[in-house]
Coordinates of N, CA, C and O in Angstrom, one line a residue:
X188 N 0.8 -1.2 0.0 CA 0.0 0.0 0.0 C 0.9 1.3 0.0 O 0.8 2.1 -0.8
X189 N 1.8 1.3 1.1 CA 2.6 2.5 1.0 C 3.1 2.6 -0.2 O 2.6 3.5 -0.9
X190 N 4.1 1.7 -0.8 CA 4.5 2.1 -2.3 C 3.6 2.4 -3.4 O 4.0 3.1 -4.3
X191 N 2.5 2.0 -3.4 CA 1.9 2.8 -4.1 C 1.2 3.9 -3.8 O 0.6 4.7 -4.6
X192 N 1.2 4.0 -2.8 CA 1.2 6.1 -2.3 C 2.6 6.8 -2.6 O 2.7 8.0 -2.7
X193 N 3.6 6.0 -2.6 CA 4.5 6.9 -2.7 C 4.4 7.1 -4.8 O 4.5 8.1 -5.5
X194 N 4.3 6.0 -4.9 CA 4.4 6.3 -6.5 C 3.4 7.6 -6.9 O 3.6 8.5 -7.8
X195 N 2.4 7.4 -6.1 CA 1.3 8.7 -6.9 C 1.7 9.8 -6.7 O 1.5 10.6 -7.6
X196 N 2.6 10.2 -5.5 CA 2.9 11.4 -4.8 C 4.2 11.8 -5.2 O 4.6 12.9 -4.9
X197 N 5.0 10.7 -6.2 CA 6.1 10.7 -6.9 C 5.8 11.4 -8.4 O 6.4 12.4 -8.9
X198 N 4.7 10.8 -8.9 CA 4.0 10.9 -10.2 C 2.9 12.4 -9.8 O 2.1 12.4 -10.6
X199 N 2.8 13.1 -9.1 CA 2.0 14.1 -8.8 C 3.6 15.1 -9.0 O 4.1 15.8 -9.9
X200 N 4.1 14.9 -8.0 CA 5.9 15.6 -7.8 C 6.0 16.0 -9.3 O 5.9 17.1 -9.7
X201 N 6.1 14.8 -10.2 CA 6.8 15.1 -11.5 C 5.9 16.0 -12.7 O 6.3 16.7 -13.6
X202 N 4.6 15.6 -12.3 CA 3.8 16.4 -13.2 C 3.7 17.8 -12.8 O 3.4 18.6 -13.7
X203 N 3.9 18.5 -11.1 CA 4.1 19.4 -10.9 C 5.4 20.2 -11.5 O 5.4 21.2 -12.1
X204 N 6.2 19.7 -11.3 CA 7.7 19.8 -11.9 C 7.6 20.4 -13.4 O 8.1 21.5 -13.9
X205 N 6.7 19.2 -14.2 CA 6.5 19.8 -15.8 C 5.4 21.0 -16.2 O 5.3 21.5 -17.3
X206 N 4.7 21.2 -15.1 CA 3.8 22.3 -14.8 C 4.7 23.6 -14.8 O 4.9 24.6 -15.6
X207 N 5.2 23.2 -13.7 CA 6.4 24.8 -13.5 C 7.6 25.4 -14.5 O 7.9 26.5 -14.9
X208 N 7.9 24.1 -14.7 CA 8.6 24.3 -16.2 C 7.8 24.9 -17.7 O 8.5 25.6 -18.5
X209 N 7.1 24.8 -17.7 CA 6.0 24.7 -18.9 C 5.8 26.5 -18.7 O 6.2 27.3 -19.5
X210 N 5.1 26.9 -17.4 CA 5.0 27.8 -17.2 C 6.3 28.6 -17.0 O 5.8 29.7 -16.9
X211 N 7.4 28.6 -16.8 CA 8.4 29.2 -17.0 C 9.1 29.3 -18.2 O 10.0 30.0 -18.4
X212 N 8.5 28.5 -18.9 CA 8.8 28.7 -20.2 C 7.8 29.9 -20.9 O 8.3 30.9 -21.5
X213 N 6.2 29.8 -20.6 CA 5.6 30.6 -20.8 C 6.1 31.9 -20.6 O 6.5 32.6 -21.6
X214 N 6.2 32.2 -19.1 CA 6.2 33.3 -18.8 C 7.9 34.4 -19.3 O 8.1 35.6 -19.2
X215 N 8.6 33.5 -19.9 CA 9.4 33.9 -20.4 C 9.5 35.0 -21.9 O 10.1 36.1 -22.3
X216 N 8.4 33.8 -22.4 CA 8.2 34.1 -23.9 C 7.2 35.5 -23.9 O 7.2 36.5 -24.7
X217 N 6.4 35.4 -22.9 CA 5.3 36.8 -22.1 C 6.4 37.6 -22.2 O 6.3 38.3 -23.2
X218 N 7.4 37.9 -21.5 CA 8.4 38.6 -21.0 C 8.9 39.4 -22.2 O 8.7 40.6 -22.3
X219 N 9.5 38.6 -23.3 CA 10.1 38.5 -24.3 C 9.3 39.7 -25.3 O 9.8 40.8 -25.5
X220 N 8.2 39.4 -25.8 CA 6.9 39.9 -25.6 C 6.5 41.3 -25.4 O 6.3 42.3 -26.1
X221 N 6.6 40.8 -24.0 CA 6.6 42.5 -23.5 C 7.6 43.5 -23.8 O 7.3 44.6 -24.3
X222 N 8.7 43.2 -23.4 CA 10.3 43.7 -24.3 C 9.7 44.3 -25.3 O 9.2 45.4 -25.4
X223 N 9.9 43.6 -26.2 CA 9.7 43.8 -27.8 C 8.3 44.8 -27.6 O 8.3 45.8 -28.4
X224 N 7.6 44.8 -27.1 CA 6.2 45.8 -26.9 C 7.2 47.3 -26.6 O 7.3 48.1 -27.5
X225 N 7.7 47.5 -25.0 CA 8.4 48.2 -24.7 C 9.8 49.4 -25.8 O 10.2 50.5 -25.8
X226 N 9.9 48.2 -26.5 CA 10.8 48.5 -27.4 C 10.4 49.8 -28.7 O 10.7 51.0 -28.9
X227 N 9.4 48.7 -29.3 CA 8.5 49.6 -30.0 C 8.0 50.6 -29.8 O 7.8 51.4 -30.7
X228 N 7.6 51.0 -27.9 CA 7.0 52.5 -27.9 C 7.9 53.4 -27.7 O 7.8 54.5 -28.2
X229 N 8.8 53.2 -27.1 CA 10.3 53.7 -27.5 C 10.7 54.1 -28.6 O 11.0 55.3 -28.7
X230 N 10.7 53.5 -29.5 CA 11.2 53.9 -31.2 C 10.3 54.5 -31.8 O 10.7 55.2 -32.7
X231 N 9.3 54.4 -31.5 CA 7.9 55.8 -31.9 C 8.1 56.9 -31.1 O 8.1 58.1 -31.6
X232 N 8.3 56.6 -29.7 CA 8.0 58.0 -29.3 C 9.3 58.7 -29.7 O 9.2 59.8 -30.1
X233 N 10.7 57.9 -29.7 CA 11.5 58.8 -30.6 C 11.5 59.3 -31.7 O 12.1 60.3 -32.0
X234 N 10.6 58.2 -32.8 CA 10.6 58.9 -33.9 C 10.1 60.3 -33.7 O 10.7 61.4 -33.9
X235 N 9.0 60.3 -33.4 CA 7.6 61.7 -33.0 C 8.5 62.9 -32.3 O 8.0 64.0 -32.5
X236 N 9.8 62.6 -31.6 CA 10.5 63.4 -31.0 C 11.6 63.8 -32.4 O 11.9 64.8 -33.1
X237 N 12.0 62.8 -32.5 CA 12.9 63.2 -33.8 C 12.5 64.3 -35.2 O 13.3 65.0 -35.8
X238 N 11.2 64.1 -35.6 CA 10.2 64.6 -36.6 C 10.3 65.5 -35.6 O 11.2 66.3 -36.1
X239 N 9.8 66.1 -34.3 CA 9.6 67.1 -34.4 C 10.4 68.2 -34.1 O 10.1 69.3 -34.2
X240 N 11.7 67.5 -33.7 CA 13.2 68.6 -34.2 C 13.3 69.0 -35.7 O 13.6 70.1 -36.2
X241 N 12.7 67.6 -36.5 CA 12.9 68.5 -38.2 C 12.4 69.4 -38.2 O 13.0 70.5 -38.1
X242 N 11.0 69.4 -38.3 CA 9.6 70.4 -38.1 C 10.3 71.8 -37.4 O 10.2 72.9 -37.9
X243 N 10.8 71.7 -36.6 CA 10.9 72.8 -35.8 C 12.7 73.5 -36.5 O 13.1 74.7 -36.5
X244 N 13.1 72.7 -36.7 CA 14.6 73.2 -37.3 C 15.6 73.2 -36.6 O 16.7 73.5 -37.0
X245 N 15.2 72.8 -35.1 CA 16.4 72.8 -34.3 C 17.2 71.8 -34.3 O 16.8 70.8 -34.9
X246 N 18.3 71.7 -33.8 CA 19.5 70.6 -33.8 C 19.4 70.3 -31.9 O 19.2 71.1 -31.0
X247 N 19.8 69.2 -32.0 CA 19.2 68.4 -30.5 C 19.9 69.2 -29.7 O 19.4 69.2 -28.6
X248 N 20.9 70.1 -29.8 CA 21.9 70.6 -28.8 C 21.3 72.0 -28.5 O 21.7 72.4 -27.4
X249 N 20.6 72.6 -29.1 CA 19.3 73.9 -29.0 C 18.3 73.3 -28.3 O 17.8 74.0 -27.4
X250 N 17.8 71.7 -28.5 CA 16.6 71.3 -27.9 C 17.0 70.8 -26.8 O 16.4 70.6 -25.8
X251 N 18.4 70.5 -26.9 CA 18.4 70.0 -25.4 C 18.6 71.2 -24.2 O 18.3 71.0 -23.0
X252 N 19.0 72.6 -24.7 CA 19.3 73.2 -24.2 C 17.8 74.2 -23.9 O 17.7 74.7 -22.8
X253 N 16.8 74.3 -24.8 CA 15.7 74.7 -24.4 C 14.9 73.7 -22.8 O 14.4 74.0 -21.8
X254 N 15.2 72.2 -23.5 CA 14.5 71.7 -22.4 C 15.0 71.7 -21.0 O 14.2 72.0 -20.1
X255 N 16.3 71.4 -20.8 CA 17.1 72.3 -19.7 C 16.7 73.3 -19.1 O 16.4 73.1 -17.9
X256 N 16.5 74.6 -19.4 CA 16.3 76.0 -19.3 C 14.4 75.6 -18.9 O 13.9 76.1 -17.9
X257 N 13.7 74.9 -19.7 CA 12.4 74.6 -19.5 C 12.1 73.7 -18.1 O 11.1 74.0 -17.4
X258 N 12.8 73.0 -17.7 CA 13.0 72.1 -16.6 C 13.6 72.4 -15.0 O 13.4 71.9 -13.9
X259 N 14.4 73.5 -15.5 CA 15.3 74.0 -14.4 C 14.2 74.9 -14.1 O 14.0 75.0 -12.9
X260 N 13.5 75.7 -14.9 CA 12.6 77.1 -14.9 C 11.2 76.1 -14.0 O 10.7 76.8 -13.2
X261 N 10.8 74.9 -14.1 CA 9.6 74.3 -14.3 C 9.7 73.7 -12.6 O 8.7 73.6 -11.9
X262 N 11.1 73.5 -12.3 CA 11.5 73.0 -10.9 C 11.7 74.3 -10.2 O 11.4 74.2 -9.0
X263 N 12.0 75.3 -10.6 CA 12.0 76.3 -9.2 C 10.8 77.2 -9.0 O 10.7 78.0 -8.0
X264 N 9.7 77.1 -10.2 CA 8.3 77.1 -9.7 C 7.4 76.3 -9.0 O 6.3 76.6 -8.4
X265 N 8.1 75.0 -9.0 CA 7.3 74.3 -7.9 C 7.5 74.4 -6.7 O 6.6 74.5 -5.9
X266 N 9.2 74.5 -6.5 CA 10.0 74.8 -4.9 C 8.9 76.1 -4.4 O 8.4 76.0 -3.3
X267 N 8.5 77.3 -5.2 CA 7.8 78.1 -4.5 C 6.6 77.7 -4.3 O 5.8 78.4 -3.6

C-alpha cells in the first residue's frame, strides 16, 4: 500500500515539476513579448521626437538646451 502512495505522490511531484517548467517557459516568452512591446514605444515615441526637431529646425543641442532651461525654470516654480 505504501509504495503505491509513494508512486502517486512521486508521479504528482513530477507532473508538478513539468507544470512549472512549462509555465516558466511561458512566462518567459510573455516577458520576451513585452520587451519587444516596450521597445517599439520607445522607437515611436523617438521617432515623433525626432520629426519634431525636423519640423521645428532645431538641432538636438538647442533642444536640449531649451528643455534644460524649461526644466530647471519648471523645478524652481514648484520649490515656491
Amino acid at each position: 500500500m505504501a509504495r503505491g502512495q509513494r508512486k502517486a505522490i512521486e508521479d504528482k511531484i513530477r507532473e508538478k515539476e513539468e507544470l512549472v517548467s512549462a509555465l516558466k517557459i511561458r512566462l518567459k516568452s510573455e516577458q520576451n513579448e513585452l520587451d519587444a512591446l516596450y521597445k517599439e514605444k520607445k522607437d515611436r515615441d523617438l521617432n515623433g521626437l525626432n520629426q519634431m526637431l525636423e519640423d521645428s529646425g532645431l538641432d538636438i543641442h538647442s533642444a536640449s538646451g531649451i528643455l534644460r532651461e524649461y526644466i530647471q525654470n519648471h523645478k524652481n516654480a514648484v520649490e515656491f
